[in-house]
Amino acid sequence: MILRKVWGSVWNRSSSGKDPVTNHHHRTIQVPVSSLSSSSSLGAFDQLPMDILVQILIMVEPRDAVKLGLTCKAWQCLASDNRLWIFYLQCCQEPWDSIFFAETSLRSGYPLRMVSCQSGELSFMRIYSQRAQVPGSIIIDGGSGYCKYGWSKYASPSGRSATFLEFGNIESPIYARLQQFFATIFNRMQVKPSMQPIVVSLPLCHFDDTESAKASRRQLKTAILNVLFDMNVPAVCAVNQAILALYTARRTSGIVVNIGFQVITILPILHGRVMRQVGVEVIGFGALKLTGFLKEKMQENNIAFQSLYTVRTLKENLCYVALDYKAELSRDTRASMEVAGEGWFTLSKERFQTGEILFQPRLAGMRAMSLHQAVALCMDHCDAAGLTGDDSWFKTVVLSGGGACLPGLAERLEIELQDHLSSSIYNGVRVVPPPCGVDTAWHGAKLISNLSTFPGPWCITKKQFRRKSRLNLW
């Protein structure tokens, strides 16, 4: 029956001029041409063309392909071919480029070991099997505004809440606030903390490279781990939020611009490490200021609203960044939307004036560095530091955070950088919009959570944590 289906499938495809090996998502692989030794035999299948044999393996699916590979050396040679297992991985829920990046760049764990690794050096047959056995983990991505949480096997976060930095009584000790926060998430997800690993993003705070800033970062990370291990979580992976955003963009080096709730941070990252010694730039306003500025403009134009939530909704759905601010002032930019419970709202120039304060803070009465000036300064510092043999590592700029999702922001930033950087530094610069919108960091954690080597090299267990704490090595 399989042979009949395969023969009909190949005959139809060859008649219509299509490639011999495709699947229902129109992905293709090359037909393996592994040379079988003369002593190897496929028995009754010896006379079949190679593309028919590959079709058989594809149609019997992964588990039976492995069983066929155990019958003889010839089938084993076909069944272990990387291109076959790449095909199977392409049929998974995750995009293939995410899988390939993760398995070639992140599988060694943190700190990253930047060893050139081509697909031919990995056994994707083994990777397929290992990924199928990876335990589900809970991802908790906290920031200065909102926290996203959910299962690593899901396509997106399942819930949101106030972040743990602002959760509960601000006067209460950090341990008590963290404990209340994590307990709330576990209750909402209806899971026991002891049942699965946790991947938690470390918020962007204490930006300097001073000893006091390092101590503050260690204190926060230690508090998070203490709370989770006291709740009997089996293993914890804690990674900087900006690094996770960079992973989502399929990069291990670059500059991450995070437009957070309160501040904007520009972080240079090399091989998965924040280069604080090079310099982290901080702008003293963030997404909250953008919302507040839009609120002021709406009040000036006598646009009535009931809450700041309405203003934020309008900002997220109607506002954008103009490529040419002066030219945009002369255009008709009116647009309308309905906010549930409040009716219809129409905005005009407010739509692009809101995002413009990122580039002209004086419009909002602020004496602060503009976004493009801060990024250009960071790039100048990276170039002067001479950390690598070439300067390509800092020329990918990845935007993250809710405020970075304004349409046109990436394109405008790229234009402004051209005017503020020397031609030698600007050559090759590329600004990437938030790859997954407001959930960009969460998806970076998802890449780690679904690795074939997870949780091993990425996580710390309770026993390891207690040992490090006793030795004062944390």
PDB file of C-alpha atoms in Angstrom, residues 246-417:
ATOM      1  CA  LEU A 246      18.639  39.177  20.747  1.00  0.00           C
ATOM      2  CA  TYR A 247      18.193  35.387  20.508  1.00  0.00           C
ATOM      3  CA  THR A 248      14.703  35.894  19.086  1.00  0.00           C
ATOM      4  CA  ALA A 249      16.314  37.890  16.265  1.00  0.00           C
ATOM      5  CA  ARG A 250      18.621  34.874  15.593  1.00  0.00           C
ATOM      6  CA  ARG A 251      21.704  36.720  16.858  1.00  0.00           C
ATOM      7  CA  THR A 252      24.171  36.184  19.678  1.00  0.00           C
ATOM      8  CA  SER A 253      25.890  39.570  19.236  1.00  0.00           C
ATOM      9  CA  GLY A 254      24.467  43.016  18.582  1.00  0.00           C
ATOM     10  CA  ILE A 255      22.937  46.039  20.290  1.00  0.00           C
ATOM     11  CA  VAL A 256      19.536  45.700  21.965  1.00  0.00           C
ATOM     12  CA  VAL A 257      17.410  48.828  22.339  1.00  0.00           C
ATOM     13  CA  ASN A 258      14.771  48.131  24.976  1.00  0.00           C
ATOM     14  CA  ILE A 259      12.008  50.710  25.286  1.00  0.00           C
ATOM     15  CA  GLY A 260      10.740  49.726  28.695  1.00  0.00           C
ATOM     16  CA  PHE A 261       7.976  51.063  30.893  1.00  0.00           C
ATOM     17  CA  GLN A 262      10.084  53.717  32.649  1.00  0.00           C
ATOM     18  CA  VAL A 263      13.415  53.972  30.798  1.00  0.00           C
ATOM     19  CA  ILE A 264      15.088  53.139  27.490  1.00  0.00           C
ATOM     20  CA  THR A 265      18.255  51.036  27.642  1.00  0.00           C
ATOM     21  CA  ILE A 266      20.811  50.487  24.894  1.00  0.00           C
ATOM     22  CA  LEU A 267      22.884  47.387  25.628  1.00  0.00           C
ATOM     23  CA  PRO A 268      25.859  46.098  23.580  1.00  0.00           C
ATOM     24  CA  ILE A 269      25.952  42.284  23.670  1.00  0.00           C
ATOM     25  CA  LEU A 270      28.860  40.123  22.471  1.00  0.00           C
ATOM     26  CA  HIS A 271      28.497  36.319  22.294  1.00  0.00           C
ATOM     27  CA  GLY A 272      25.542  36.402  24.672  1.00  0.00           C
ATOM     28  CA  ARG A 273      27.159  38.682  27.279  1.00  0.00           C
ATOM     29  CA  VAL A 274      26.203  42.270  28.047  1.00  0.00           C
ATOM     30  CA  MET A 275      29.352  44.372  27.550  1.00  0.00           C
ATOM     31  CA  ARG A 276      28.818  46.718  30.490  1.00  0.00           C
ATOM     32  CA  GLN A 277      32.487  47.682  30.432  1.00  0.00           C
ATOM     33  CA  VAL A 278      31.909  49.167  26.970  1.00  0.00           C
ATOM     34  CA  GLY A 279      28.956  51.140  28.289  1.00  0.00           C
ATOM     35  CA  VAL A 280      25.210  50.792  28.622  1.00  0.00           C
ATOM     36  CA  GLU A 281      23.294  53.906  27.599  1.00  0.00           C
ATOM     37  CA  VAL A 282      20.127  54.847  29.496  1.00  0.00           C
ATOM     38  CA  ILE A 283      17.476  57.394  28.506  1.00  0.00           C
ATOM     39  CA  GLY A 284      15.363  58.577  31.393  1.00  0.00           C
ATOM     40  CA  PHE A 285      11.929  58.007  29.900  1.00  0.00           C
ATOM     41  CA  GLY A 286      10.073  55.093  28.348  1.00  0.00           C
ATOM     42  CA  ALA A 287       6.694  53.858  27.149  1.00  0.00           C
ATOM     43  CA  LEU A 288       4.869  55.502  30.077  1.00  0.00           C
ATOM     44  CA  LYS A 289       6.091  58.923  28.926  1.00  0.00           C
ATOM     45  CA  LEU A 290       4.855  58.220  25.396  1.00  0.00           C
ATOM     46  CA  THR A 291       1.409  57.400  26.775  1.00  0.00           C
ATOM     47  CA  GLY A 292       1.474  60.513  28.959  1.00  0.00           C
ATOM     48  CA  PHE A 293       2.429  62.727  26.020  1.00  0.00           C
ATOM     49  CA  LEU A 294      -0.435  61.366  23.916  1.00  0.00           C
ATOM     50  CA  LYS A 295      -2.770  61.999  26.859  1.00  0.00           C
ATOM     51  CA  GLU A 296      -1.665  65.661  26.975  1.00  0.00           C
ATOM     52  CA  LYS A 297      -2.176  66.070  23.225  1.00  0.00           C
ATOM     53  CA  MET A 298      -5.661  64.560  23.432  1.00  0.00           C
ATOM     54  CA  GLN A 299      -6.563  66.913  26.279  1.00  0.00           C
ATOM     55  CA  GLU A 300      -5.276  69.901  24.284  1.00  0.00           C
ATOM     56  CA  ASN A 301      -7.576  68.878  21.431  1.00  0.00           C
ATOM     57  CA  ASN A 302     -10.564  68.335  23.760  1.00  0.00           C
ATOM     58  CA  ILE A 303     -10.703  64.581  23.130  1.00  0.00           C
ATOM     59  CA  ALA A 304     -12.453  63.111  26.177  1.00  0.00           C
ATOM     60  CA  PHE A 305     -11.488  59.709  27.593  1.00  0.00           C
ATOM     61  CA  GLN A 306     -12.113  57.831  30.814  1.00  0.00           C
ATOM     62  CA  SER A 307      -8.793  56.197  31.667  1.00  0.00           C
ATOM     63  CA  LEU A 308      -5.101  55.960  30.833  1.00  0.00           C
ATOM     64  CA  TYR A 309      -5.843  52.469  29.521  1.00  0.00           C
ATOM     65  CA  THR A 310      -7.851  54.061  26.702  1.00  0.00           C
ATOM     66  CA  VAL A 311      -4.906  56.319  25.817  1.00  0.00           C
ATOM     67  CA  ARG A 312      -2.531  53.362  25.824  1.00  0.00           C
ATOM     68  CA  THR A 313      -4.870  51.387  23.570  1.00  0.00           C
ATOM     69  CA  LEU A 314      -4.998  54.270  21.085  1.00  0.00           C
ATOM     70  CA  LYS A 315      -1.202  54.605  21.203  1.00  0.00           C
ATOM     71  CA  GLU A 316      -0.683  50.918  20.482  1.00  0.00           C
ATOM     72  CA  ASN A 317      -3.179  50.842  17.596  1.00  0.00           C
ATOM     73  CA  LEU A 318      -3.034  54.252  15.908  1.00  0.00           C
ATOM     74  CA  CYS A 319       0.360  55.823  16.620  1.00  0.00           C
ATOM     75  CA  TYR A 320       3.438  55.474  14.414  1.00  0.00           C
ATOM     76  CA  VAL A 321       6.816  57.096  13.762  1.00  0.00           C
ATOM     77  CA  ALA A 322       7.162  59.392  10.744  1.00  0.00           C
ATOM     78  CA  LEU A 323      10.143  58.898   8.449  1.00  0.00           C
ATOM     79  CA  ASP A 324      10.154  62.663   7.799  1.00  0.00           C
ATOM     80  CA  TYR A 325       8.555  64.597  10.643  1.00  0.00           C
ATOM     81  CA  LYS A 326       8.326  67.980   8.874  1.00  0.00           C
ATOM     82  CA  ALA A 327       6.772  66.448   5.759  1.00  0.00           C
ATOM     83  CA  GLU A 328       4.280  64.523   7.871  1.00  0.00           C
ATOM     84  CA  LEU A 329       2.981  67.736   9.468  1.00  0.00           C
ATOM     85  CA  SER A 330       1.475  68.804   6.134  1.00  0.00           C
ATOM     86  CA  ARG A 331      -0.323  65.530   5.465  1.00  0.00           C
ATOM     87  CA  ASP A 332      -3.814  64.409   6.434  1.00  0.00           C
ATOM     88  CA  THR A 333      -3.104  61.706   9.002  1.00  0.00           C
ATOM     89  CA  ARG A 334      -6.534  61.268  10.573  1.00  0.00           C
ATOM     90  CA  ALA A 335      -7.492  57.746  11.650  1.00  0.00           C
ATOM     91  CA  SER A 336     -10.212  56.342  13.883  1.00  0.00           C
ATOM     92  CA  MET A 337     -10.807  53.300  16.057  1.00  0.00           C
ATOM     93  CA  GLU A 338     -13.379  52.092  18.553  1.00  0.00           C
ATOM     94  CA  VAL A 339     -12.422  51.419  22.161  1.00  0.00           C
ATOM     95  CA  ALA A 340     -14.732  48.995  23.927  1.00  0.00           C
ATOM     96  CA  GLY A 341     -17.034  50.782  26.344  1.00  0.00           C
ATOM     97  CA  GLU A 342     -15.968  54.282  25.254  1.00  0.00           C
ATOM     98  CA  GLY A 343     -16.918  54.557  21.602  1.00  0.00           C
ATOM     99  CA  TRP A 344     -14.970  55.938  18.636  1.00  0.00           C
ATOM    100  CA  PHE A 345     -11.840  58.083  18.770  1.00  0.00           C
ATOM    101  CA  THR A 346     -10.206  60.020  15.943  1.00  0.00           C
ATOM    102  CA  LEU A 347      -6.556  61.099  16.100  1.00  0.00           C
ATOM    103  CA  SER A 348      -4.600  63.176  13.612  1.00  0.00           C
ATOM    104  CA  LYS A 349      -1.148  64.684  14.185  1.00  0.00           C
ATOM    105  CA  GLU A 350      -1.046  63.110  17.645  1.00  0.00           C
ATOM    106  CA  ARG A 351      -0.490  59.803  15.885  1.00  0.00           C
ATOM    107  CA  PHE A 352       3.098  60.595  14.861  1.00  0.00           C
ATOM    108  CA  GLN A 353       3.873  63.386  17.350  1.00  0.00           C
ATOM    109  CA  THR A 354       3.805  60.818  20.163  1.00  0.00           C
ATOM    110  CA  GLY A 355       6.634  58.709  18.743  1.00  0.00           C
ATOM    111  CA  GLU A 356       8.572  61.795  17.663  1.00  0.00           C
ATOM    112  CA  ILE A 357       9.598  62.583  21.247  1.00  0.00           C
ATOM    113  CA  LEU A 358      11.959  59.587  20.988  1.00  0.00           C
ATOM    114  CA  PHE A 359      13.947  61.636  18.485  1.00  0.00           C
ATOM    115  CA  GLN A 360      13.051  65.128  19.737  1.00  0.00           C
ATOM    116  CA  PRO A 361      12.536  64.891  23.530  1.00  0.00           C
ATOM    117  CA  ARG A 362      12.240  68.710  23.741  1.00  0.00           C
ATOM    118  CA  LEU A 363       8.761  68.408  22.148  1.00  0.00           C
ATOM    119  CA  ALA A 364       7.657  66.920  25.489  1.00  0.00           C
ATOM    120  CA  GLY A 365       9.629  69.494  27.499  1.00  0.00           C
ATOM    121  CA  MET A 366      12.400  67.005  28.372  1.00  0.00           C
ATOM    122  CA  ARG A 367      16.123  67.625  28.473  1.00  0.00           C
ATOM    123  CA  ALA A 368      17.263  64.135  27.562  1.00  0.00           C
ATOM    124  CA  MET A 369      19.395  62.386  24.975  1.00  0.00           C
ATOM    125  CA  SER A 370      17.478  61.328  21.875  1.00  0.00           C
ATOM    126  CA  LEU A 371      17.206  57.688  20.891  1.00  0.00           C
ATOM    127  CA  HIS A 372      19.460  57.906  17.829  1.00  0.00           C
ATOM    128  CA  GLN A 373      22.094  59.885  19.738  1.00  0.00           C
ATOM    129  CA  ALA A 374      22.228  57.211  22.470  1.00  0.00           C
ATOM    130  CA  VAL A 375      22.510  54.346  19.947  1.00  0.00           C
ATOM    131  CA  ALA A 376      25.190  56.208  17.961  1.00  0.00           C
ATOM    132  CA  LEU A 377      27.142  56.849  21.166  1.00  0.00           C
ATOM    133  CA  CYS A 378      26.944  53.152  22.074  1.00  0.00           C
ATOM    134  CA  MET A 379      28.228  52.190  18.614  1.00  0.00           C
ATOM    135  CA  ASP A 380      31.110  54.656  18.903  1.00  0.00           C
ATOM    136  CA  HIS A 381      32.085  53.071  22.227  1.00  0.00           C
ATOM    137  CA  CYS A 382      31.880  49.565  20.746  1.00  0.00           C
ATOM    138  CA  ASP A 383      34.070  50.589  17.816  1.00  0.00           C
ATOM    139  CA  ALA A 384      36.633  52.260  20.077  1.00  0.00           C
ATOM    140  CA  ALA A 385      36.796  49.234  22.411  1.00  0.00           C
ATOM    141  CA  GLY A 386      38.099  46.991  19.625  1.00  0.00           C
ATOM    142  CA  LEU A 387      36.828  43.820  21.285  1.00  0.00           C
ATOM    143  CA  THR A 388      37.012  41.693  18.122  1.00  0.00           C
ATOM    144  CA  GLY A 389      38.927  41.645  14.846  1.00  0.00           C
ATOM    145  CA  ASP A 390      36.020  43.276  13.020  1.00  0.00           C
ATOM    146  CA  ASP A 391      33.186  45.647  13.861  1.00  0.00           C
ATOM    147  CA  SER A 392      30.286  43.624  12.482  1.00  0.00           C
ATOM    148  CA  TRP A 393      29.198  42.322  15.907  1.00  0.00           C
ATOM    149  CA  PHE A 394      27.534  45.585  17.019  1.00  0.00           C
ATOM    150  CA  LYS A 395      25.958  46.560  13.684  1.00  0.00           C
ATOM    151  CA  THR A 396      22.716  44.657  14.206  1.00  0.00           C
ATOM    152  CA  VAL A 397      20.368  46.740  16.350  1.00  0.00           C
ATOM    153  CA  VAL A 398      17.397  44.810  17.754  1.00  0.00           C
ATOM    154  CA  LEU A 399      14.417  46.714  19.149  1.00  0.00           C
ATOM    155  CA  SER A 400      12.445  45.245  22.049  1.00  0.00           C
ATOM    156  CA  GLY A 401       9.798  46.263  24.552  1.00  0.00           C
ATOM    157  CA  GLY A 402       6.219  47.403  24.049  1.00  0.00           C
ATOM    158  CA  GLY A 403       7.191  50.971  23.143  1.00  0.00           C
ATOM    159  CA  ALA A 404       9.438  49.698  20.349  1.00  0.00           C
ATOM    160  CA  CYS A 405       6.460  48.260  18.456  1.00  0.00           C
ATOM    161  CA  LEU A 406       5.475  51.608  16.908  1.00  0.00           C
ATOM    162  CA  PRO A 407       5.368  51.182  13.103  1.00  0.00           C
ATOM    163  CA  GLY A 408       8.169  53.025  11.322  1.00  0.00           C
ATOM    164  CA  LEU A 409      10.478  53.196  14.353  1.00  0.00           C
ATOM    165  CA  ALA A 410      13.144  50.842  12.965  1.00  0.00           C
ATOM    166  CA  GLU A 411      13.252  52.605   9.589  1.00  0.00           C
ATOM    167  CA  ARG A 412      13.447  56.083  11.177  1.00  0.00           C
ATOM    168  CA  LEU A 413      16.217  55.035  13.573  1.00  0.00           C
ATOM    169  CA  GLU A 414      18.249  53.659  10.666  1.00  0.00           C
ATOM    170  CA  ILE A 415      17.875  56.968   8.792  1.00  0.00           C
ATOM    171  CA  GLU A 416      18.915  59.024  11.824  1.00  0.00           C
ATOM    172  CA  LEU A 417      21.941  56.813  12.518  1.00  0.00           C
TER     173      LEU A 417
END
